[in-house]
GROMACS .gro file of C-alpha atoms in nm:
model
  180
    1MET     CA    1  13.496  -0.008 -10.235
    2LEU     CA    2  13.262  -0.211 -10.460
    3PRO     CA    3  13.389  -0.530 -10.620
    4GLU     CA    4  13.374  -0.369 -10.963
    5GLU     CA    5  13.586  -0.084 -10.853
    6ILE     CA    6  13.857  -0.321 -10.727
    7GLY     CA    7  13.865  -0.472 -11.072
    8ILE     CA    8  13.882  -0.140 -11.241
    9LEU     CA    9  14.163  -0.047 -11.002
   10ALA     CA   10  14.352  -0.352 -11.066
   11SER     CA   11  14.323  -0.303 -11.452
   12LYS     CA   12  14.452   0.051 -11.414
   13TRP     CA   13  14.740  -0.051 -11.204
   14LEU     CA   14  14.820  -0.336 -11.455
   15GLU     CA   15  14.793  -0.090 -11.764
   16GLN     CA   16  15.012   0.181 -11.592
   17GLY     CA   17  15.280  -0.075 -11.478
   18GLU     CA   18  15.197   0.007 -11.113
   19ASP     CA   19  15.120  -0.353 -11.017
   20LYS     CA   20  15.472  -0.436 -10.925
   21ASP     CA   21  15.434  -0.774 -11.121
   22SER     CA   22  15.186  -0.893 -10.877
   23PRO     CA   23  15.014  -1.203 -11.014
   24GLU     CA   24  14.717  -1.139 -10.797
   25ILE     CA   25  14.661  -0.791 -10.954
   26ALA     CA   26  14.667  -0.951 -11.291
   27ALA     CA   27  14.426  -1.222 -11.190
   28ILE     CA   28  14.183  -0.970 -11.044
   29ALA     CA   29  14.207  -0.743 -11.361
   30LEU     CA   30  14.161  -1.032 -11.599
   31ASP     CA   31  13.866  -1.193 -11.393
   32PRO     CA   32  13.695  -0.900 -11.231
   33PRO     CA   33  13.522  -0.998 -10.907
   34ASN     CA   34  13.141  -1.002 -10.854
   35SER     CA   35  13.155  -0.989 -10.472
   36LEU     CA   36  13.383  -0.850 -10.194
   37SER     CA   37  13.411  -1.181 -10.022
   38ALA     CA   38  13.540  -1.336 -10.345
   39VAL     CA   39  13.802  -1.060 -10.413
   40GLY     CA   40  13.887  -0.952 -10.040
   41PRO     CA   41  14.163  -1.214  -9.976
   42ALA     CA   42  14.319  -1.181 -10.336
   43PHE     CA   43  14.312  -0.802 -10.317
   44GLU     CA   44  14.476  -0.812  -9.960
   45ALA     CA   45  14.735  -1.063 -10.107
   46ALA     CA   46  14.803  -0.830 -10.401
   47LEU     CA   47  14.850  -0.538 -10.169
   48ALA     CA   48  15.092  -0.735  -9.965
   49GLU     CA   49  15.280  -0.831 -10.281
   50MET     CA   50  15.302  -0.471 -10.370
   51SER     CA   51  15.438  -0.393 -10.023
   52VAL     CA   52  15.134  -0.172  -9.948
   53ASP     CA   53  15.062  -0.141  -9.573
   54LEU     CA   54  14.699  -0.145  -9.481
   55PRO     CA   55  14.605   0.115  -9.232
   56ASN     CA   56  14.523   0.041  -8.881
   57LEU     CA   57  14.138   0.076  -8.874
   58ASP     CA   58  14.150   0.155  -8.496
   59GLN     CA   59  14.344   0.484  -8.559
   60PRO     CA   60  14.069   0.703  -8.717
   61VAL     CA   61  13.829   0.578  -8.461
   62LEU     CA   62  14.054   0.666  -8.175
   63VAL     CA   63  14.129   1.007  -8.324
   64ALA     CA   64  13.759   1.075  -8.357
   65LEU     CA   65  13.684   0.967  -8.009
   66GLU     CA   66  13.957   1.198  -7.878
   67LEU     CA   67  13.817   1.492  -8.072
   68TYR     CA   68  13.454   1.422  -7.942
   69LEU     CA   69  13.575   1.380  -7.583
   70ARG     CA   70  13.767   1.702  -7.601
   71ALA     CA   71  13.471   1.891  -7.755
   72ILE     CA   72  13.260   1.763  -7.466
   73ILE     CA   73  13.524   1.856  -7.198
   74GLU     CA   74  13.598   2.202  -7.351
   75SER     CA   75  13.212   2.272  -7.391
   76SER     CA   76  13.260   2.330  -7.754
   77VAL     CA   77  12.954   2.102  -7.790
   78PRO     CA   78  12.688   2.017  -7.546
   79PRO     CA   79  12.752   1.697  -7.376
   80MET     CA   80  12.438   1.517  -7.515
   81ALA     CA   81  12.535   1.612  -7.880
   82GLY     CA   82  12.890   1.515  -7.822
   83MET     CA   83  12.788   1.177  -7.674
   84ALA     CA   84  12.547   1.127  -7.960
   85ALA     CA   85  12.822   1.168  -8.219
   86ILE     CA   86  13.030   0.912  -7.997
   87ASP     CA   87  12.732   0.679  -7.994
   88GLU     CA   88  12.741   0.696  -8.384
   89LEU     CA   89  13.112   0.618  -8.370
   90TYR     CA   90  13.050   0.329  -8.133
   91ARG     CA   91  12.789   0.171  -8.361
   92ASP     CA   92  13.037   0.153  -8.642
   93ARG     CA   93  13.295  -0.042  -8.453
   94ASP     CA   94  13.424  -0.383  -8.562
   95GLY     CA   95  13.451  -0.535  -8.210
   96THR     CA   96  13.812  -0.455  -8.113
   97THR     CA   97  13.832  -0.461  -7.730
   98ARG     CA   98  13.947  -0.168  -7.529
   99CYS     CA   99  13.927  -0.132  -7.156
  100HIS     CA  100  13.813   0.176  -6.952
  101PRO     CA  101  14.069   0.275  -6.672
  102ASN     CA  102  13.798   0.221  -6.399
  103ARG     CA  103  13.723  -0.132  -6.520
  104ALA     CA  104  13.899  -0.428  -6.343
  105SER     CA  105  14.097  -0.627  -6.593
  106ASP     CA  106  13.914  -0.943  -6.483
  107ASP     CA  107  13.567  -0.797  -6.526
  108SER     CA  108  13.401  -1.003  -6.791
  109GLN     CA  109  13.061  -0.832  -6.794
  110THR     CA  110  12.967  -0.679  -7.110
  111TYR     CA  111  12.848  -0.322  -7.113
  112LEU     CA  112  12.723  -0.092  -7.397
  113GLY     CA  113  13.030   0.060  -7.561
  114ASP     CA  114  13.278  -0.135  -7.357
  115GLU     CA  115  13.521  -0.201  -7.648
  116LEU     CA  116  13.585   0.185  -7.660
  117GLY     CA  117  13.567   0.221  -7.277
  118LEU     CA  118  13.244   0.404  -7.306
  119GLU     CA  119  13.016   0.234  -7.050
  120TYR     CA  120  13.069   0.491  -6.785
  121LEU     CA  121  12.965   0.773  -7.027
  122TYR     CA  122  12.661   0.582  -7.143
  123THR     CA  123  12.519   0.582  -6.793
  124TRP     CA  124  12.484   0.953  -6.807
  125TYR     CA  125  12.398   0.966  -7.165
  126ARG     CA  126  12.112   0.728  -7.115
  127GLU     CA  127  11.984   0.936  -6.834
  128LEU     CA  128  11.991   1.244  -7.035
  129GLN     CA  129  11.796   1.061  -7.320
  130ASP     CA  130  11.548   0.958  -7.050
  131ALA     CA  131  11.505   1.307  -6.934
  132GLU     CA  132  11.452   1.432  -7.280
  133ASP     CA  133  11.178   1.182  -7.340
  134GLY     CA  134  11.016   1.197  -7.000
  135SER     CA  135  11.110   0.834  -6.893
  136THR     CA  136  11.192   0.734  -6.544
  137LEU     CA  137  11.528   0.868  -6.409
  138PHE     CA  138  11.751   0.665  -6.170
  139TYR     CA  139  11.992   0.923  -6.031
  140TYR     CA  140  11.964   1.253  -5.833
  141ASN     CA  141  11.589   1.210  -5.785
  142GLU     CA  142  11.610   1.432  -5.485
  143LEU     CA  143  11.674   1.720  -5.722
  144PRO     CA  144  11.420   1.922  -5.948
  145ARG     CA  145  11.437   1.804  -6.311
  146GLU     CA  146  11.655   2.086  -6.450
  147GLN     CA  147  11.917   2.019  -6.161
  148GLN     CA  148  11.904   1.657  -6.240
  149ILE     CA  149  11.986   1.713  -6.610
  150ALA     CA  150  12.277   1.945  -6.509
  151LYS     CA  151  12.422   1.674  -6.275
  152PHE     CA  152  12.387   1.417  -6.565
  153GLU     CA  153  12.572   1.658  -6.784
  154GLU     CA  154  12.842   1.729  -6.522
  155GLU     CA  155  12.886   1.349  -6.470
  156LEU     CA  156  12.908   1.285  -6.842
  157VAL     CA  157  13.188   1.565  -6.861
  158SER     CA  158  13.363   1.425  -6.572
  159GLU     CA  159  13.372   1.074  -6.725
  160ALA     CA  160  13.480   1.222  -7.060
  161LYS     CA  161  13.776   1.371  -6.877
  162VAL     CA  162  13.879   1.020  -6.725
  163LEU     CA  163  13.844   0.846  -7.063
  164HIS     CA  164  14.035   1.144  -7.246
  165ARG     CA  165  14.334   1.131  -7.003
  166TYR     CA  166  14.352   0.756  -7.044
  167LEU     CA  167  14.323   0.770  -7.420
  168CYS     CA  168  14.590   1.026  -7.439
  169ALA     CA  169  14.820   0.827  -7.201
  170THR     CA  170  14.786   0.508  -7.397
  171HIS     CA  171  14.780   0.674  -7.748
  172PRO     CA  172  14.970   1.009  -7.727
  173GLU     CA  173  14.996   1.012  -8.103
  174ILE     CA  174  14.633   1.092  -8.137
  175CYS     CA  175  14.600   1.364  -7.888
  176THR     CA  176  14.576   1.690  -8.058
  177GLY     CA  177  14.449   1.928  -7.784
  178THR     CA  178  14.497   2.018  -7.422
  179ALA     CA  179  14.170   1.906  -7.269
  180SER     CA  180  14.204   1.825  -6.905
   0.00000   0.00000   0.00000
């Protein structure tokens, strides 16, 4: 939402009597903001005054992660495509920390995607990317290239199953399917 849109929204709420007598809404409406950093705290205070609960920003990300993992597990998308979608999801994260079930709780080393518990999937995703662009591969080098790729996909699906089970056990409210 742009700062001007917040000012317009505040004015609309004020005009329609939906402001619940919030002084913050009146202030925003009367002096429209020119930056989000200037209006953010005031707008959040206004929402609190109006008893509006802000959504948990983790929820949509976790739902999307569950859907992508299930799609990989159930083969409704190729592992590489599913992981590319998860990679996009990862890159939009805000830094909330999550642990993977195979990670020791005292492990302080940082891995790519560790806040979503994705580091184990990334191993195989990166190998698939390297196979695609002809780079050096580090696993299953005793196999022909096609069999290596098949093993990378198998490993990625296996790790997706582990993370999906863990995600559904810790957040049963987000699990909509029956992936195993």
